[in-house]
Coordinates of C-alpha atoms and ligand atoms in Angstrom, one line a residue:
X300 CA 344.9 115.8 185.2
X301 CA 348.3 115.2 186.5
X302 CA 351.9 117.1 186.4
X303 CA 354.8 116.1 184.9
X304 CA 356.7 114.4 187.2
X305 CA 359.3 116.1 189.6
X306 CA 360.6 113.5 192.1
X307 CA 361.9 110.1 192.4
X308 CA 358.4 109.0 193.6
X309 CA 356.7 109.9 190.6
X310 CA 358.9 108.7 188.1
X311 CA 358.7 105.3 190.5
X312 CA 354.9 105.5 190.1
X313 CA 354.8 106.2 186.4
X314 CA 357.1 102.4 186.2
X315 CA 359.6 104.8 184.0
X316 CA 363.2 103.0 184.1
X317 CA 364.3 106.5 183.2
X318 CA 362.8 110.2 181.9
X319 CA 363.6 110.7 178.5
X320 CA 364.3 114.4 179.0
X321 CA 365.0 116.4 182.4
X322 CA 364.3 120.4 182.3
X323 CA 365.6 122.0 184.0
X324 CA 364.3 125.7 185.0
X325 CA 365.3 128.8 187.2
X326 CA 361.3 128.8 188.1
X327 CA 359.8 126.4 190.2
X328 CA 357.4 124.7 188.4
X329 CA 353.8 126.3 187.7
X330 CA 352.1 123.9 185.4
X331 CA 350.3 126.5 182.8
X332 CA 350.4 127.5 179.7
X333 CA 352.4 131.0 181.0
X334 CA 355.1 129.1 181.8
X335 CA 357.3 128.0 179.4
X336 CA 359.6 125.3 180.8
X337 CA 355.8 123.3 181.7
X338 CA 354.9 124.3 177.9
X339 CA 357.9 123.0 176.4
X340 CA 357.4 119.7 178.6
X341 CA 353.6 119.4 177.6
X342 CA 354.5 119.4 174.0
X343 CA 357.6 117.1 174.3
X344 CA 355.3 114.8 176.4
X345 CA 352.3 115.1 174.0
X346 CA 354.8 114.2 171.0
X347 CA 355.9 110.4 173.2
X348 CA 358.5 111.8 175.2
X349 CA 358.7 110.8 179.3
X350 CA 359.6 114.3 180.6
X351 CA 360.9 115.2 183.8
X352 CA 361.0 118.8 185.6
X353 CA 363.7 120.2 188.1
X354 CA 363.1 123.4 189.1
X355 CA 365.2 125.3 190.6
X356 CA 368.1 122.7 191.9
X357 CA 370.2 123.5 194.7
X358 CA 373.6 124.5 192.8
X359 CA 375.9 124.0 195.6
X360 CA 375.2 120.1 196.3
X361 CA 374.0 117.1 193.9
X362 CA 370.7 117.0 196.4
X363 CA 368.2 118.1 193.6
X364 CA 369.9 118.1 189.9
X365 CA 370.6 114.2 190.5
X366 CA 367.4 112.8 192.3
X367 CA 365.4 111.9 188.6
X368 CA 369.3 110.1 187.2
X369 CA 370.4 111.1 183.8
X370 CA 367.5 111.3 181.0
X371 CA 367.8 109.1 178.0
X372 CA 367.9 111.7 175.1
X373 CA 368.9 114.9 176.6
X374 CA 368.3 117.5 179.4
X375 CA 367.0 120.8 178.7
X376 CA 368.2 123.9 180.2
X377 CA 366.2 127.1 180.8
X378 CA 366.8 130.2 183.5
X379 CA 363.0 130.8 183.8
X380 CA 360.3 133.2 182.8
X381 CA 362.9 136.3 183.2
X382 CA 366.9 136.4 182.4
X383 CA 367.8 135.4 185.8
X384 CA 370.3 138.9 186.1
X385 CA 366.9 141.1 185.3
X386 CA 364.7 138.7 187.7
X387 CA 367.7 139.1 190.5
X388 CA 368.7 142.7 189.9
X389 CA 366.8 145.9 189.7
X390 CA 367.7 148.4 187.0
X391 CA 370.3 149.9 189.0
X392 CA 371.9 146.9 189.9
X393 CA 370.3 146.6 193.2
X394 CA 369.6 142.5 194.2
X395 CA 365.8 142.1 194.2
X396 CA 364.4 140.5 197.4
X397 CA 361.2 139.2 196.0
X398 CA 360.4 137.0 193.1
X399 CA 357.2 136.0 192.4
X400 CA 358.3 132.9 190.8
X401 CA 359.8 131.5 193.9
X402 CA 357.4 129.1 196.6
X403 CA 357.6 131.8 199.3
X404 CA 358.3 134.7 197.2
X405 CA 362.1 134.9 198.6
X406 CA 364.5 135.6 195.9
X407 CA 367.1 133.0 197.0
X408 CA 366.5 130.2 195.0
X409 CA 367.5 131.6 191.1
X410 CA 371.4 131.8 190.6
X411 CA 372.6 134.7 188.9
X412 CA 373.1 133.4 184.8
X413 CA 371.1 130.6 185.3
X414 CA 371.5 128.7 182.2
X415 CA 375.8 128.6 183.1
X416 CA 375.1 127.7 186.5
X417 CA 372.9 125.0 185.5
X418 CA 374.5 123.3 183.1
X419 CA 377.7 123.6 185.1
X420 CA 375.8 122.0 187.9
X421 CA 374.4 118.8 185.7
X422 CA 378.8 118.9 184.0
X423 CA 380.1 118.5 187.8
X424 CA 377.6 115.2 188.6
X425 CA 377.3 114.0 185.8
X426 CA 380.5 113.1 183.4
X427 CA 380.2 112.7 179.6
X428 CA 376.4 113.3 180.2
X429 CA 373.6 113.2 177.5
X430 CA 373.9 116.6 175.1
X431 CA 372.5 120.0 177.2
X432 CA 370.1 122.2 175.2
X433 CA 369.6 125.3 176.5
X434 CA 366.7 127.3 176.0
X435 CA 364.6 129.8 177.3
X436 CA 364.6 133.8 176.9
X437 CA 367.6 134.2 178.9
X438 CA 369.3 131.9 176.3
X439 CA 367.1 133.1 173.2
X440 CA 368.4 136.9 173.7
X441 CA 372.3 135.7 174.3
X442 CA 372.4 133.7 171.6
X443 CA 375.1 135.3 169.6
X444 CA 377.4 137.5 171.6
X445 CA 376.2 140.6 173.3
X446 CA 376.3 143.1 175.1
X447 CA 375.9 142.2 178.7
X448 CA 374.9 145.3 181.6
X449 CA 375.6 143.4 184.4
X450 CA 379.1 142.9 183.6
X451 CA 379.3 145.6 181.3
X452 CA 381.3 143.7 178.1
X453 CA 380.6 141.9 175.6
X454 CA 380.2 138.4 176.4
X455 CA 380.3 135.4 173.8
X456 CA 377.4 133.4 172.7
X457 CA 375.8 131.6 175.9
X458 CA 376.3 128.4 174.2
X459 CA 379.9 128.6 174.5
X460 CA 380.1 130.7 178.2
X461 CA 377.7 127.7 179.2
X462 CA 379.6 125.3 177.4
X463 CA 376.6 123.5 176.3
X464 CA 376.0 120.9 173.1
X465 CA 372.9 122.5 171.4
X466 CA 370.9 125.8 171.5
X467 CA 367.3 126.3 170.6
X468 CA 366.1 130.0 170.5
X469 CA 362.8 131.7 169.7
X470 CA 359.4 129.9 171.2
X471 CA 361.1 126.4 170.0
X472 CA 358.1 124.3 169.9
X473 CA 358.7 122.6 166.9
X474 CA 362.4 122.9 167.0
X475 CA 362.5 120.9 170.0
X476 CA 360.0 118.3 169.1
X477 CA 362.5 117.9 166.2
X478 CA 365.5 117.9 167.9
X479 CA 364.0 115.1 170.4
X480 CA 363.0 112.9 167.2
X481 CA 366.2 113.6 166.0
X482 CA 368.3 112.5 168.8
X483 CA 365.5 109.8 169.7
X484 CA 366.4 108.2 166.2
X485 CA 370.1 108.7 166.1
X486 CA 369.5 111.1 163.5
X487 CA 371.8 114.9 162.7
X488 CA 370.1 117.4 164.3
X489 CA 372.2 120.8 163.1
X490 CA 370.2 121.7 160.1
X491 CA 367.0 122.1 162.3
X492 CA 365.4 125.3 162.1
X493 CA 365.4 127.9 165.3
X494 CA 368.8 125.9 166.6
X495 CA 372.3 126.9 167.2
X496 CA 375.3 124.6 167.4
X497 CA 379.0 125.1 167.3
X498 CA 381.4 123.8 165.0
X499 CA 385.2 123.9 163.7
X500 CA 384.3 124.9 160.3
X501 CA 381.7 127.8 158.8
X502 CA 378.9 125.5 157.3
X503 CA 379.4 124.7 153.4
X504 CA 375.2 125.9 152.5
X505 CA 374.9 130.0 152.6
X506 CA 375.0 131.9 155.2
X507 CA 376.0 135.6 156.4
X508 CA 379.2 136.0 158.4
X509 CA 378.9 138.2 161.5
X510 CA 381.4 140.1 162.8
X511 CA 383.4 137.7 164.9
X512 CA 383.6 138.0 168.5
X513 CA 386.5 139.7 169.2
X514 CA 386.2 142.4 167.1
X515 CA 382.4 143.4 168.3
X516 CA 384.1 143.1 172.1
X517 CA 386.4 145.7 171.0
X518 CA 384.7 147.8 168.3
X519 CA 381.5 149.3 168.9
X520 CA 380.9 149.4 165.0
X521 CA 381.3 146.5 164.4
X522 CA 378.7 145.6 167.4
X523 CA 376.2 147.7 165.6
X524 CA 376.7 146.3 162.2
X525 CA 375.9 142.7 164.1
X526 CA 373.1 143.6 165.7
X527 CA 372.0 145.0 162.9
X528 CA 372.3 141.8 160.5
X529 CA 371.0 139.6 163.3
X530 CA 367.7 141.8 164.1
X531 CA 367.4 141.7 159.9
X532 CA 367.9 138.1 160.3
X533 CA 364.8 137.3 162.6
X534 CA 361.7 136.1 160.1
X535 CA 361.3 132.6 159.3
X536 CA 360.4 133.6 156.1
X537 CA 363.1 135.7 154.6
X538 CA 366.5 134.6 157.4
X539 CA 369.2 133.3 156.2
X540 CA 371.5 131.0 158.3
X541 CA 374.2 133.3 160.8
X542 CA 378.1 132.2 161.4
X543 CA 379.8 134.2 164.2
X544 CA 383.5 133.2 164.5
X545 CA 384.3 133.0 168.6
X546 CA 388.0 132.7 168.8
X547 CA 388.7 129.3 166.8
X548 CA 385.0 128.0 166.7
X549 CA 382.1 129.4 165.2
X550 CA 378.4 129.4 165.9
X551 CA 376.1 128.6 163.8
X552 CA 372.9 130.1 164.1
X553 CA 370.1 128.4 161.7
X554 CA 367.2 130.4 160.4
X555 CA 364.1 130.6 162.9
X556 CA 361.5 128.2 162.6
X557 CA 358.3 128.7 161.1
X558 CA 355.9 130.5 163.0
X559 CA 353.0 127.9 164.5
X560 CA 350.1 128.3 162.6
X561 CA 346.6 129.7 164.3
X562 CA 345.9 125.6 164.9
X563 CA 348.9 124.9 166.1
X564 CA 348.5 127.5 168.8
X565 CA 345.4 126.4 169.7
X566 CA 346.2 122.9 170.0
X567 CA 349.1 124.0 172.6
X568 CA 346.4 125.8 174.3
X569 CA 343.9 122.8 174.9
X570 CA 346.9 120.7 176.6
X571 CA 346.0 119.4 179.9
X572 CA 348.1 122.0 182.2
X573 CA 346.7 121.6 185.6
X574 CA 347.3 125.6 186.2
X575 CA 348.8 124.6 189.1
X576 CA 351.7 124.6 190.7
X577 CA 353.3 121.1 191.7
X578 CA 352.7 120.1 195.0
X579 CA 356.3 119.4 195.7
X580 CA 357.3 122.6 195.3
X581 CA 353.9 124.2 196.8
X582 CA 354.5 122.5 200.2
X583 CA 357.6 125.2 200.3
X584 CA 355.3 128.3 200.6
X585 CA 352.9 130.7 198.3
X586 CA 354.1 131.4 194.2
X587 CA 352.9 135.0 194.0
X588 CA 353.1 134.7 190.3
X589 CA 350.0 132.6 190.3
X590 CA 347.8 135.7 191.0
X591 CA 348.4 137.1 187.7
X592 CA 348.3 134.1 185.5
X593 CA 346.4 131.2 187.0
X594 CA 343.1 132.3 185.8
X595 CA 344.5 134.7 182.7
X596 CA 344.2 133.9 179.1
X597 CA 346.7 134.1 176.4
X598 CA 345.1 135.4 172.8
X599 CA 348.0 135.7 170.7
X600 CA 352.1 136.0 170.4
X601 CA 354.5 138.1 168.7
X602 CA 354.4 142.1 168.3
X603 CA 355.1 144.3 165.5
X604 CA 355.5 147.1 168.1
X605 CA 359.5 147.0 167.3
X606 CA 359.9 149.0 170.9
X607 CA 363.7 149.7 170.7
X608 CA 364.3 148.3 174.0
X609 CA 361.8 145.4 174.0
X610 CA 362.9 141.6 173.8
X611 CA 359.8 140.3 172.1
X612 CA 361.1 140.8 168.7
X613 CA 363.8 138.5 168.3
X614 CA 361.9 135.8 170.8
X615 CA 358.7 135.5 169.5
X616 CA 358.8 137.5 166.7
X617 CA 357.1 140.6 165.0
X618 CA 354.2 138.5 163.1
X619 CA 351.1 138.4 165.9
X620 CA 349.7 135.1 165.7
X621 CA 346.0 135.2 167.2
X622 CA 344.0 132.4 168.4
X623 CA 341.0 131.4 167.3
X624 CA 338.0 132.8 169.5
X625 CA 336.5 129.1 169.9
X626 CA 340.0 127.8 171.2
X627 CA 339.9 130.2 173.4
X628 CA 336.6 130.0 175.1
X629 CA 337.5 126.5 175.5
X630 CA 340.3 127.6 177.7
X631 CA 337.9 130.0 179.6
X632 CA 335.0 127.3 180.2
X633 CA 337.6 124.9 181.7
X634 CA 339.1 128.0 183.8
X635 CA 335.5 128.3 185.1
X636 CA 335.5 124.7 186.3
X637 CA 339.0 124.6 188.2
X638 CA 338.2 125.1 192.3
X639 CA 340.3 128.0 192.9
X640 CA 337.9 129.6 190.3
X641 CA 335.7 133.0 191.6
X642 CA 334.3 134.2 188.4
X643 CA 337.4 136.4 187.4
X644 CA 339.4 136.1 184.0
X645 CA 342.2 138.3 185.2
X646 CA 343.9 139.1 181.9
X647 CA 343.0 138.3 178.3
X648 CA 345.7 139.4 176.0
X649 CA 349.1 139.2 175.1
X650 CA 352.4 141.0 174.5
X651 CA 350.1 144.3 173.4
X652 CA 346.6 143.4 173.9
X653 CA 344.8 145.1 171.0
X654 CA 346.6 142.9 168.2
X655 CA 344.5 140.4 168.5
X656 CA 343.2 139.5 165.5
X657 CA 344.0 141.3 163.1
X658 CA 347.8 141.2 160.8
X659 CA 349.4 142.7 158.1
X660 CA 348.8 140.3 154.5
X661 CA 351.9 141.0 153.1
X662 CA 353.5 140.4 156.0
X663 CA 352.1 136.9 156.5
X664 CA 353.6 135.6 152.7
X665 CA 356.5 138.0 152.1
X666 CA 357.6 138.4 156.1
X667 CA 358.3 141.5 157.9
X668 CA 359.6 144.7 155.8
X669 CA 363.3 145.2 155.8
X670 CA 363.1 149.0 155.6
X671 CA 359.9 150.0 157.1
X672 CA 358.4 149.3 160.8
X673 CA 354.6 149.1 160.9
X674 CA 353.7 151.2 163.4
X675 CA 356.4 153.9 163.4
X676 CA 357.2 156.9 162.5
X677 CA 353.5 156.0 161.7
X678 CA 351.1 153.1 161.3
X679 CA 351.9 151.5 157.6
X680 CA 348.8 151.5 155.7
X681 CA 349.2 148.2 154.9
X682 CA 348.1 147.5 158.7
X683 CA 344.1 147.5 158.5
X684 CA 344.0 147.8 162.5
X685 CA 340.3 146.5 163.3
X686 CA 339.3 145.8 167.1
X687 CA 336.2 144.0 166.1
X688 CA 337.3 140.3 166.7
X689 CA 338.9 141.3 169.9
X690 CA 335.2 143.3 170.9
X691 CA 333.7 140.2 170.0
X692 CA 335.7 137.6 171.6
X693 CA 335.3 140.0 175.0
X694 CA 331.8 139.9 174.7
X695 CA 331.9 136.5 174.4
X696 CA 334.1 135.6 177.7
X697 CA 331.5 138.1 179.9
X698 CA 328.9 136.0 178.5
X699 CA 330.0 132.5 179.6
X700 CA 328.3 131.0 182.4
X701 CA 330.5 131.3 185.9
X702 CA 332.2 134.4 184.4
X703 CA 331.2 137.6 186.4
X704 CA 334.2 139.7 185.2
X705 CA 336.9 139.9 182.2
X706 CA 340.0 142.2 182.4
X707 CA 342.4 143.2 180.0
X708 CA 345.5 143.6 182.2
X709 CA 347.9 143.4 179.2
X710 CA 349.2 146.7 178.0
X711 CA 347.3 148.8 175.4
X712 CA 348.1 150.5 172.3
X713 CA 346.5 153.6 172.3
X714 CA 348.1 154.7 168.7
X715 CA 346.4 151.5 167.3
X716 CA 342.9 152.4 168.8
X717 CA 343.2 156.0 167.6
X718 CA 344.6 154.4 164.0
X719 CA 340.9 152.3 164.1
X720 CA 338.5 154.9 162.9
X721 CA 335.7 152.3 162.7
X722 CA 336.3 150.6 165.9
X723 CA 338.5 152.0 168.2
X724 CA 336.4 154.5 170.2
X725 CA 333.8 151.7 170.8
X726 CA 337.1 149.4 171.9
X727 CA 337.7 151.6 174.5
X728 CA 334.6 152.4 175.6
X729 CA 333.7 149.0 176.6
X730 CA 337.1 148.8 177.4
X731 CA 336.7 151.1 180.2
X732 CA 333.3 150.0 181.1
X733 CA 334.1 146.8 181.5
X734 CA 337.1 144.9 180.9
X735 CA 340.0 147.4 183.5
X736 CA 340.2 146.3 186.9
X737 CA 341.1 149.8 188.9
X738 CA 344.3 151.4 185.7
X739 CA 344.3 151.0 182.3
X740 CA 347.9 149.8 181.2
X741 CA 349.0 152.0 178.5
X742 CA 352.9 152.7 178.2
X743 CA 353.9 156.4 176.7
X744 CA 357.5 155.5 178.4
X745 CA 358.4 159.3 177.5
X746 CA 357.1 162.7 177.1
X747 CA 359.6 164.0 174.3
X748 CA 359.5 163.1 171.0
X749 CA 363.2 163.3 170.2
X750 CA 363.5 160.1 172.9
X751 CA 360.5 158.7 171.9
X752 CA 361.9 158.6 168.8
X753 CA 364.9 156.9 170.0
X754 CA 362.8 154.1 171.6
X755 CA 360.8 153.2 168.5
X756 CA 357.8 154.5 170.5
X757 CA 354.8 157.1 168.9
X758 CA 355.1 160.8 169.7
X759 CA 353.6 162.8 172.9
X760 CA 350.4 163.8 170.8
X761 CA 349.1 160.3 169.5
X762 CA 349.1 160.1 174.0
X763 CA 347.9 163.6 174.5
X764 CA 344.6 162.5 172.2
X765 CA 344.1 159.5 173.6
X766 CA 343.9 160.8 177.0
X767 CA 341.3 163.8 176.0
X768 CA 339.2 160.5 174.7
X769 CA 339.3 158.1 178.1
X770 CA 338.5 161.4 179.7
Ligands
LIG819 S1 353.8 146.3 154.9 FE1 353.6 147.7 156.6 S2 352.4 146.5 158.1 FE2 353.2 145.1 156.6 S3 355.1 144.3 157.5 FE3 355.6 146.0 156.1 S4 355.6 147.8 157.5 FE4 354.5 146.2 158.6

């Protein structure tokens, strides 16, 4: 298996004339299925597409972000893993040192608002360049404007601070698979799903008109009422298309695109990442983050957990798509073969762990609920919670040969094991026997129930249960 290339070299050995895309990312690149700049470039490359990765250019010269020339189609523009202001700032606006996504594990290489700095960066060497996409959760969460900490305002749709051509938000698999067809055949790309674009004029199909940008910089109301209509607006099935008015231009924001299907996910799964990282960029010293994901398996995406505070909503979504448990034993069997391998799966989950298999029917044809959440103020009904296929597919990974132990590092909920009357108690059993390496992650956040209730979280007793059971 090889990477996708990085240097001049490569793209020299590969007899390219030119990459047909250049990401660009705020980590260096780790080539797994955790990472999604080396996702995004496995599926573009999978689809025809010669894709190049820079990661994590030098922003003060042309030394890095001009060494592969300018791609054919377009280049892609992502901050990394994290938002670059929460990967270089602590919650008290303290600069972090470390960063696990850095060879070395020095936090000097990730600008502060990546995406702007990076597609300023590819503007200043390269003039009337190819369009810049930007993607990524930093972009995904700014899509519209918001409410920014750092800076403490409200700052306009990333597309325009970064003045960039085209925005692609949620997981973006197939939208950008789409959008390189698109642009590959000379084609209009701005009624592709999951994508954002500006333009003069609000677009002439429906849509629903946010509050425009200078009013929710000025008007917390009117900030609510936005968020409020965007967060409604978030399910492939039932979104409409969003306009937000920015001084004299307006973004549009198309409906998200459909949700991959169980097959679709577990064809990303059986690319041929190296779960590496690329030896250009190992030479320059350790990635820490390697130690939680090299040997880790993904089961599913997407949480219905609705957390107040939580970004996993509007990126990936609230409908938990699960693999299937052959797809991912594949995964595990080649894990066991790769030479850094000592018998340890070090995580098998997902944004909640205990999801896995298991989602809500009317949910899957009708989308989420406009009015209800499913797990609070308590677990809809609808929800038949059921820990079986997630026992199963454990048992399964302990049995494989080369295995000698399998951890669930991912959180746990514990309101969803005490909501499985058949199941749950023999979840955590074996959960404890088994599958924790030293703590089981579980994440109360709070002990009273009026914040609790603020943060879209259970109550103290659903906690005060489950801890008399792990005892
Ligand atoms: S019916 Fe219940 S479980 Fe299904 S989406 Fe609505 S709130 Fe969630």
């Amino acid at each position: 298996m090889t990477f996708l290339p990085t240097t001049a070299e490569e793209i020299k050995a590969l007899d390219w004339q030119q990459a047909d895309i250049i990401l660009i990312s705020g980590d260096t690149y780790i080539d797994s299925p955790f990472i999604g700049i080396a996702l995004i470039g496995r599926i573009l490359a999978h689809a025809g597409f010669k894709v190049a990765i820079i990661a994590q250019p030098d922003t003060d010269s042309d030394r890095d972000i001009t060494r592969l020339g300018e791609p054919r189609l377009f280049w892609g523009v992502s901050g990394g893993s994290v938002d670059s202001m929460v990967a270089n700032y602590t919650a008290s606006y303290k600069h972090r040192n470390s960063d696990d996504f850095t060879p070395g594990g020095h936090n000097t290489r990730r600008p502060d608002r990546a995406v702007i700095a990076y597609t300023n960066l590819i503007r200043r060497f390269f003039k009337n360049t190819k369009p810049v996409v930007l993607g990524g959760i930093e972009t995904s969460l700014r899509r519209i404007a918001h409410y920014d900490a750092w800076s403490n305002r409200v700052r306009k749709s990333i597309l325009f601070d970064a003045k960039a051509d085209i925005l692609v938000y949620g997981m973006a698999e197939k939208t950008i698979v789409t959008l390189a067809e698109r642009l590959n055949q000379g084609l209009d790309f701005r009624n592709i799903p999951g994508l954002c674009h500006a333009a003069a004029n609000p677009p002439e199909h429906p849509f629903i008109e946010l509050p425009d940008f200078n009013s929710v910089a000025t008007d917390p109301d009117a900030l609510i009422a936005m968020f409020h209509a965007f967060y409604q607006n978030n399910d492939p099935i039932t979104a409409q298309s969003l306009v937000q008015r920015h001084d004299n231009r307006y973004l549009i924001q198309n409906p998200p695109s459909a949700l991959l299907s169980r097959e679709e996910l577990d064809h990303i799964h059986d690319l041929p990442f190296t779960r590496s990282v690329h030896p250009y960029y190992q030479s320059q010293g350790k990635v820490l983050a390697q130690d939680t994901i090299q040997f880790a398996l993904t089961t599913h995406r997407g949480c219905y957990g609705e957390c107040n505070f939580c970004a996993i909503a509007v990126h990936q979504g609230r409908t938990v798509i699960s693999r299937s448990p052959d797809s991912i034993l594949r995964e595990a069997q080649r894990l066991t073969k790769h030479p850094d391998f000592k018998g340890i799966i070090l995580d098998v989950g997902g944004p909640t762990a205990n999801m896995y298999g298991f989602e809500c029917p009317k949910k899957i044809v009708k989308g989420v609920c406009q009015h209800q959440r499913c797990l609070t103020p308590k677990i809809c009904p609808t929800l038949k919670i059921n820990h079986q296929t997630q026992l199963k597919l454990l048992r399964s990974l302990r049995a494989l040969p080369g295995v000698k132990r399998v951890f669930v590092a991912s959180g746990v909920r514990y309101d969803l094991i005490l909501a499985d009357r058949a199941k749950g108690l023999s979840y955590l059993k074996k959960l404890v026997a088994h599958q924790v390496s030293g703590q089981m992650k579980v994440a109360p956040e709070h002990s009273q129930d009026q914040v609790l209730a603020l943060m879209g979280k259970p109550g103290i007793n659903p906690l005060l249960e489950f801890k008399h059971l792990f005892e």
